[in-house]
Amino acid sequence: IYFTSFLPLTKTMVARKFSECVGMDYALMSGGDVGPLGSDAVTQIHTLFSWAKVSPRGVLLFIDEAEAFLASRSKNLLTGENAHNALNALLYNTGGERRDLMLVLATNRADDLDPAVLDRCDESLQFSLPNDECRSSLLMQYFNSYVRDSAQQHNQQEQSIYSRTKSFFTRKEPFLFEINSDVMDCTHLRTVVKETAGFSGREIGKMMVALQSALHSSEDGKINKRDVNNILNIKTKEHAEKMKMVCSHTILEPGFTNSSELHSVSDRLRR
């Protein structure tokens, strides 16, 4: 299987979840990890595929930035004897059907993959940016995971017997986190969903990590809707700047064909 998209999206998260669904062990590598191995790359690749044979559950091998490792030989994108040998080692180990291995590739440049690699992919999945419904689910998932659950764990520790005993001797009250009830309620969630149009799942996750940091660094241990909106404004500005760089790169990219996504990005920047 290969995952492809116009923008860097949450392909890694999907691959990890996919391995859980099919009940296989998960292995992650980047295409850029192969080059520094030099002549040892072939041995390491054979070792990796040997591990899949002895794994009782089988292995889902996810190769991110696959074009850096599995680039097309016919386009002369792969240089050096070691790089060719590493590619041949992977092709050798994936020449037939296997029950102990599932290979998942991720790339933003599918046209640069070697034809022999593409021939071994039975399915392809095009990733698009999350729509309103997906962003709503992602926002609540990451908010609960990074902010609400983190606050609850902290408060439980502060109210433990050990912490209360310590407070008794230090004469300091427990420092508890508090999240205002209007933070990410239905009305606020709709606003945030609208403002995060064009965000990837990774960007949404990073926004909630920033909110978690704001909570832990606050003087009173409280966050309200204004705090969330301040972080949202920062992240939307960062997103707009990133899209400007992506657009300028994509316009110069001769292999670019997904004009509808470029138009949507440009429309957002104009707004």
Tab-separated table of C-alpha atoms in Angstrom:
chain	number	residue	atom	x	y	z
A	1	ILE	CA	0.000	0.000	0.000
A	2	TYR	CA	1.225	3.523	-0.568
A	3	PHE	CA	-0.127	6.701	0.965
A	4	THR	CA	0.262	9.913	-0.954
A	5	SER	CA	-0.849	13.490	-0.448
A	6	PHE	CA	-0.198	17.019	-1.659
A	7	LEU	CA	0.653	18.235	1.849
A	8	PRO	CA	2.352	16.616	4.873
A	9	LEU	CA	-0.619	15.015	6.615
A	10	THR	CA	-1.119	12.401	9.331
A	11	LYS	CA	-0.105	9.373	7.277
A	12	THR	CA	2.079	8.075	10.106
A	13	MET	CA	-0.802	8.113	12.568
A	14	VAL	CA	-3.020	6.249	10.094
A	15	ALA	CA	-0.355	3.594	9.499
A	16	ARG	CA	0.068	3.026	13.240
A	17	LYS	CA	-3.679	2.715	13.725
A	18	PHE	CA	-3.873	0.425	10.723
A	19	SER	CA	-1.330	-1.937	12.302
A	20	GLU	CA	-3.466	-2.085	15.448
A	21	CYS	CA	-6.577	-2.892	13.418
A	22	VAL	CA	-4.946	-5.753	11.501
A	23	GLY	CA	-3.145	-7.027	14.610
A	24	MET	CA	0.426	-6.718	13.324
A	25	ASP	CA	3.574	-5.387	14.966
A	26	TYR	CA	4.454	-1.874	13.826
A	27	ALA	CA	7.851	-0.873	12.459
A	28	LEU	CA	8.690	2.634	11.301
A	29	MET	CA	11.594	3.842	9.208
A	30	SER	CA	12.320	6.881	7.078
A	31	GLY	CA	13.647	6.752	3.568
A	32	GLY	CA	16.409	9.073	4.667
A	33	ASP	CA	17.622	6.493	7.208
A	34	VAL	CA	18.994	4.235	4.483
A	35	GLY	CA	21.594	6.527	2.895
A	36	PRO	CA	23.777	6.996	6.012
A	37	LEU	CA	24.009	3.197	6.412
A	38	GLY	CA	26.138	2.993	3.278
A	39	SER	CA	27.183	-0.532	2.346
A	40	ASP	CA	25.569	-1.886	5.530
A	41	ALA	CA	22.102	-0.892	4.293
A	42	VAL	CA	21.567	-4.193	2.470
A	43	THR	CA	22.350	-6.230	5.592
A	44	GLN	CA	20.054	-4.099	7.732
A	45	ILE	CA	17.178	-4.406	5.251
A	46	HIS	CA	17.515	-8.198	5.120
A	47	THR	CA	17.573	-8.262	8.932
A	48	LEU	CA	14.400	-6.197	9.067
A	49	PHE	CA	12.541	-8.560	6.765
A	50	SER	CA	13.894	-11.568	8.692
A	51	TRP	CA	12.332	-10.119	11.831
A	52	ALA	CA	8.957	-10.179	10.077
A	53	LYS	CA	9.352	-13.921	9.463
A	54	VAL	CA	9.864	-14.721	13.148
A	55	SER	CA	7.256	-12.285	14.477
A	56	PRO	CA	4.208	-14.258	15.661
A	57	ARG	CA	1.845	-11.490	14.552
A	58	GLY	CA	3.661	-10.355	11.444
A	59	VAL	CA	4.994	-6.853	10.822
A	60	LEU	CA	3.550	-3.770	9.209
A	61	LEU	CA	6.580	-1.874	7.918
A	62	PHE	CA	5.882	1.814	7.381
A	63	ILE	CA	8.441	3.708	5.278
A	64	ASP	CA	7.984	7.450	5.509
A	65	GLU	CA	9.469	9.755	2.851
A	66	ALA	CA	9.750	6.665	0.680
A	67	GLU	CA	10.980	8.585	-2.374
A	68	ALA	CA	14.310	9.217	-0.603
A	69	PHE	CA	14.991	5.458	-0.554
A	70	LEU	CA	12.903	4.018	-3.379
A	71	ALA	CA	13.406	6.636	-6.069
A	72	SER	CA	13.067	5.817	-9.752
A	73	ARG	CA	16.132	4.342	-11.427
A	74	SER	CA	14.880	5.197	-14.901
A	75	LYS	CA	14.759	8.915	-14.020
A	76	ASN	CA	18.272	8.758	-12.565
A	77	LEU	CA	16.909	9.896	-9.198
A	78	LEU	CA	18.820	7.150	-7.397
A	79	THR	CA	22.558	7.726	-7.270
A	80	GLY	CA	25.341	5.552	-5.953
A	81	GLU	CA	25.917	1.817	-5.845
A	82	ASN	CA	24.821	1.515	-2.227
A	83	ALA	CA	21.466	3.157	-2.966
A	84	HIS	CA	20.817	0.776	-5.871
A	85	ASN	CA	21.781	-2.230	-3.762
A	86	ALA	CA	19.459	-1.141	-0.946
A	87	LEU	CA	16.555	-0.765	-3.373
A	88	ASN	CA	17.297	-4.177	-4.871
A	89	ALA	CA	17.326	-5.691	-1.372
A	90	LEU	CA	13.820	-4.383	-0.716
A	91	LEU	CA	12.583	-5.541	-4.120
A	92	TYR	CA	14.045	-8.999	-3.452
A	93	ASN	CA	12.195	-9.306	-0.142
A	94	THR	CA	8.880	-8.107	-1.592
A	95	GLY	CA	8.907	-10.110	-4.817
A	96	GLY	CA	6.017	-12.370	-3.790
A	97	GLU	CA	2.989	-12.406	-1.538
A	98	ARG	CA	3.695	-12.759	2.165
A	99	ARG	CA	1.429	-13.268	5.141
A	100	ASP	CA	3.992	-12.061	7.662
A	101	LEU	CA	4.601	-8.618	6.165
A	102	MET	CA	2.599	-5.615	5.057
A	103	LEU	CA	4.544	-2.798	3.414
A	104	VAL	CA	3.109	0.712	3.668
A	105	LEU	CA	4.863	3.575	1.887
A	106	ALA	CA	4.235	7.274	2.434
A	107	THR	CA	5.272	9.919	-0.031
A	108	ASN	CA	4.316	13.372	-1.230
A	109	ARG	CA	6.012	12.611	-4.564
A	110	ALA	CA	4.541	9.353	-5.848
A	111	ASP	CA	5.802	10.053	-9.381
A	112	ASP	CA	9.369	9.742	-8.126
A	113	LEU	CA	8.968	6.164	-6.862
A	114	ASP	CA	10.581	3.390	-8.875
A	115	PRO	CA	8.119	1.577	-11.189
A	116	ALA	CA	9.085	-1.772	-9.634
A	117	VAL	CA	8.092	-0.421	-6.216
A	118	LEU	CA	4.754	0.875	-7.500
A	119	ASP	CA	4.129	-2.499	-9.142
A	120	ARG	CA	4.375	-4.136	-5.715
A	121	CYS	CA	1.694	-1.840	-4.251
A	122	ASP	CA	-1.770	-3.386	-4.452
A	123	GLU	CA	-3.602	-0.332	-3.132
A	124	SER	CA	-3.053	3.417	-3.037
A	125	LEU	CA	-4.702	5.925	-0.750
A	126	GLN	CA	-4.839	9.647	-1.468
A	127	PHE	CA	-4.907	11.746	1.705
A	128	SER	CA	-6.828	14.984	1.696
A	129	LEU	CA	-7.179	17.605	4.391
A	130	PRO	CA	-9.772	16.811	7.099
A	131	ASN	CA	-13.213	18.301	6.529
A	132	ASP	CA	-15.336	20.028	9.180
A	133	GLU	CA	-16.585	16.773	10.692
A	134	CYS	CA	-13.097	15.282	10.870
A	135	ARG	CA	-11.615	18.437	12.375
A	136	SER	CA	-14.339	18.479	15.011
A	137	SER	CA	-13.513	14.894	15.996
A	138	LEU	CA	-9.763	15.547	15.952
A	139	LEU	CA	-10.093	18.700	18.031
A	140	MET	CA	-12.051	16.932	20.748
A	141	GLN	CA	-9.816	13.858	20.637
A	142	TYR	CA	-6.617	15.867	21.057
A	143	PHE	CA	-8.201	18.263	23.561
A	144	ASN	CA	-9.275	15.370	25.756
A	145	SER	CA	-5.943	13.593	25.375
A	146	TYR	CA	-3.520	16.494	25.792
A	147	VAL	CA	-5.441	18.960	27.945
A	148	ARG	CA	-8.397	17.535	29.863
A	149	ASP	CA	-6.855	14.143	30.717
A	150	SER	CA	-3.546	15.810	31.568
A	151	ALA	CA	-5.301	18.211	33.937
A	152	GLN	CA	-7.199	15.381	35.611
A	153	GLN	CA	-4.024	13.348	36.134
A	154	HIS	CA	-2.273	16.359	37.624
A	155	ASN	CA	-5.175	17.073	39.999
A	156	GLN	CA	-5.277	13.452	41.122
A	157	GLN	CA	-1.589	13.604	41.975
A	158	GLU	CA	-2.044	16.888	43.854
A	159	GLN	CA	-4.873	15.344	45.889
A	160	SER	CA	-3.036	12.121	46.689
A	161	ILE	CA	-2.163	11.215	50.282
A	162	TYR	CA	1.494	11.987	49.646
A	163	SER	CA	0.745	15.448	48.239
A	164	ARG	CA	-1.708	16.280	51.011
A	165	THR	CA	0.811	15.232	53.640
A	166	LYS	CA	3.446	17.364	51.963
A	167	SER	CA	1.030	20.315	51.838
A	168	PHE	CA	0.351	19.909	55.545
A	169	PHE	CA	4.012	20.403	56.407
A	170	THR	CA	4.787	23.054	53.785
A	171	ARG	CA	1.555	24.980	54.474
A	172	LYS	CA	0.950	25.254	50.742
A	173	GLU	CA	-2.375	24.573	49.141
A	174	PRO	CA	-2.467	21.996	46.314
A	175	PHE	CA	-1.984	23.610	42.910
A	176	LEU	CA	-4.973	22.394	40.899
A	177	PHE	CA	-5.694	22.903	37.225
A	178	GLU	CA	-9.054	24.281	36.166
A	179	ILE	CA	-10.550	24.380	32.662
A	180	ASN	CA	-13.470	26.754	32.236
A	181	SER	CA	-16.692	25.079	31.231
A	182	ASP	CA	-17.024	27.179	28.076
A	183	VAL	CA	-13.707	25.908	26.680
A	184	MET	CA	-14.429	23.630	23.713
A	185	ASP	CA	-18.133	23.461	24.410
A	186	CYS	CA	-20.485	23.076	21.427
A	187	THR	CA	-20.505	26.781	20.544
A	188	HIS	CA	-16.768	27.240	20.987
A	189	LEU	CA	-16.024	24.019	19.104
A	190	ARG	CA	-17.930	25.224	16.044
A	191	THR	CA	-15.885	28.427	16.051
A	192	VAL	CA	-12.586	26.573	16.335
A	193	VAL	CA	-13.600	24.130	13.594
A	194	LYS	CA	-14.300	27.051	11.277
A	195	GLU	CA	-11.022	28.800	12.087
A	196	THR	CA	-8.950	25.652	11.549
A	197	ALA	CA	-10.106	25.110	7.962
A	198	GLY	CA	-7.146	23.753	6.015
A	199	PHE	CA	-5.371	22.374	9.096
A	200	SER	CA	-3.930	18.867	8.987
A	201	GLY	CA	-4.381	16.442	11.860
A	202	ARG	CA	-0.789	17.052	12.917
A	203	GLU	CA	-1.365	20.808	13.103
A	204	ILE	CA	-4.452	20.274	15.251
A	205	GLY	CA	-2.468	18.023	17.560
A	206	LYS	CA	0.315	20.596	17.877
A	207	MET	CA	-2.239	23.280	18.699
A	208	MET	CA	-3.537	21.195	21.598
A	209	VAL	CA	0.013	20.507	22.790
A	210	ALA	CA	0.520	24.285	22.864
A	211	LEU	CA	-2.673	24.628	24.902
A	212	GLN	CA	-1.405	21.993	27.326
A	213	SER	CA	1.828	23.975	27.731
A	214	ALA	CA	-0.182	27.129	28.373
A	215	LEU	CA	-2.121	25.350	31.109
A	216	HIS	CA	1.001	24.004	32.825
A	217	SER	CA	2.783	27.351	32.640
A	218	SER	CA	-0.142	29.480	33.829
A	219	GLU	CA	0.273	31.232	37.160
A	220	ASP	CA	-3.190	30.319	38.458
A	221	GLY	CA	-3.536	26.922	36.763
A	222	LYS	CA	-6.561	28.033	34.759
A	223	ILE	CA	-7.371	28.323	31.069
A	224	ASN	CA	-10.386	29.949	29.515
A	225	LYS	CA	-11.787	30.556	26.069
A	226	ARG	CA	-9.564	33.602	25.566
A	227	ASP	CA	-6.441	31.507	26.159
A	228	VAL	CA	-7.586	29.009	23.549
A	229	ASN	CA	-8.351	31.770	21.058
A	230	ASN	CA	-4.931	33.341	21.571
A	231	ILE	CA	-3.222	30.052	20.736
A	232	LEU	CA	-5.611	29.547	17.829
A	233	ASN	CA	-4.621	32.938	16.390
A	234	ILE	CA	-0.930	32.051	16.661
A	235	LYS	CA	-1.433	28.688	14.973
A	236	THR	CA	-3.562	30.088	12.145
A	237	LYS	CA	-0.834	32.636	11.388
A	238	GLU	CA	1.786	29.887	11.397
A	239	HIS	CA	-0.426	27.821	9.101
A	240	ALA	CA	-0.866	30.712	6.654
A	241	GLU	CA	2.902	31.278	6.504
A	242	LYS	CA	3.491	27.585	5.872
A	243	MET	CA	0.920	27.538	3.091
A	244	LYS	CA	2.664	30.457	1.413
A	245	MET	CA	5.891	28.452	1.320
A	246	VAL	CA	4.076	25.329	0.091
A	247	CYS	CA	2.330	27.279	-2.666
A	248	SER	CA	5.535	28.893	-3.882
A	249	HIS	CA	7.268	25.508	-3.953
A	250	THR	CA	4.347	23.756	-5.658
A	251	ILE	CA	3.958	26.365	-8.400
A	252	LEU	CA	7.577	25.685	-9.383
A	253	GLU	CA	7.130	21.906	-9.168
A	254	PRO	CA	6.759	20.491	-12.740
A	255	GLY	CA	5.122	17.271	-11.599
A	256	PHE	CA	2.303	19.042	-9.751
A	257	THR	CA	-1.173	18.140	-10.997
A	258	ASN	CA	-3.533	18.600	-8.053
A	259	SER	CA	-4.629	22.125	-8.890
A	260	SER	CA	-7.863	21.990	-6.894
A	261	GLU	CA	-5.946	21.709	-3.624
A	262	LEU	CA	-3.644	24.546	-4.627
A	263	HIS	CA	-6.646	26.742	-5.419
A	264	SER	CA	-8.196	25.979	-2.022
A	265	VAL	CA	-4.944	26.949	-0.303
A	266	SER	CA	-4.673	30.148	-2.319
A	267	ASP	CA	-8.285	31.078	-1.575
A	268	ARG	CA	-7.613	30.686	2.148
A	269	LEU	CA	-4.524	32.869	1.952
A	270	ARG	CA	-6.467	35.623	0.152
A	271	ARG	CA	-9.132	35.519	2.858
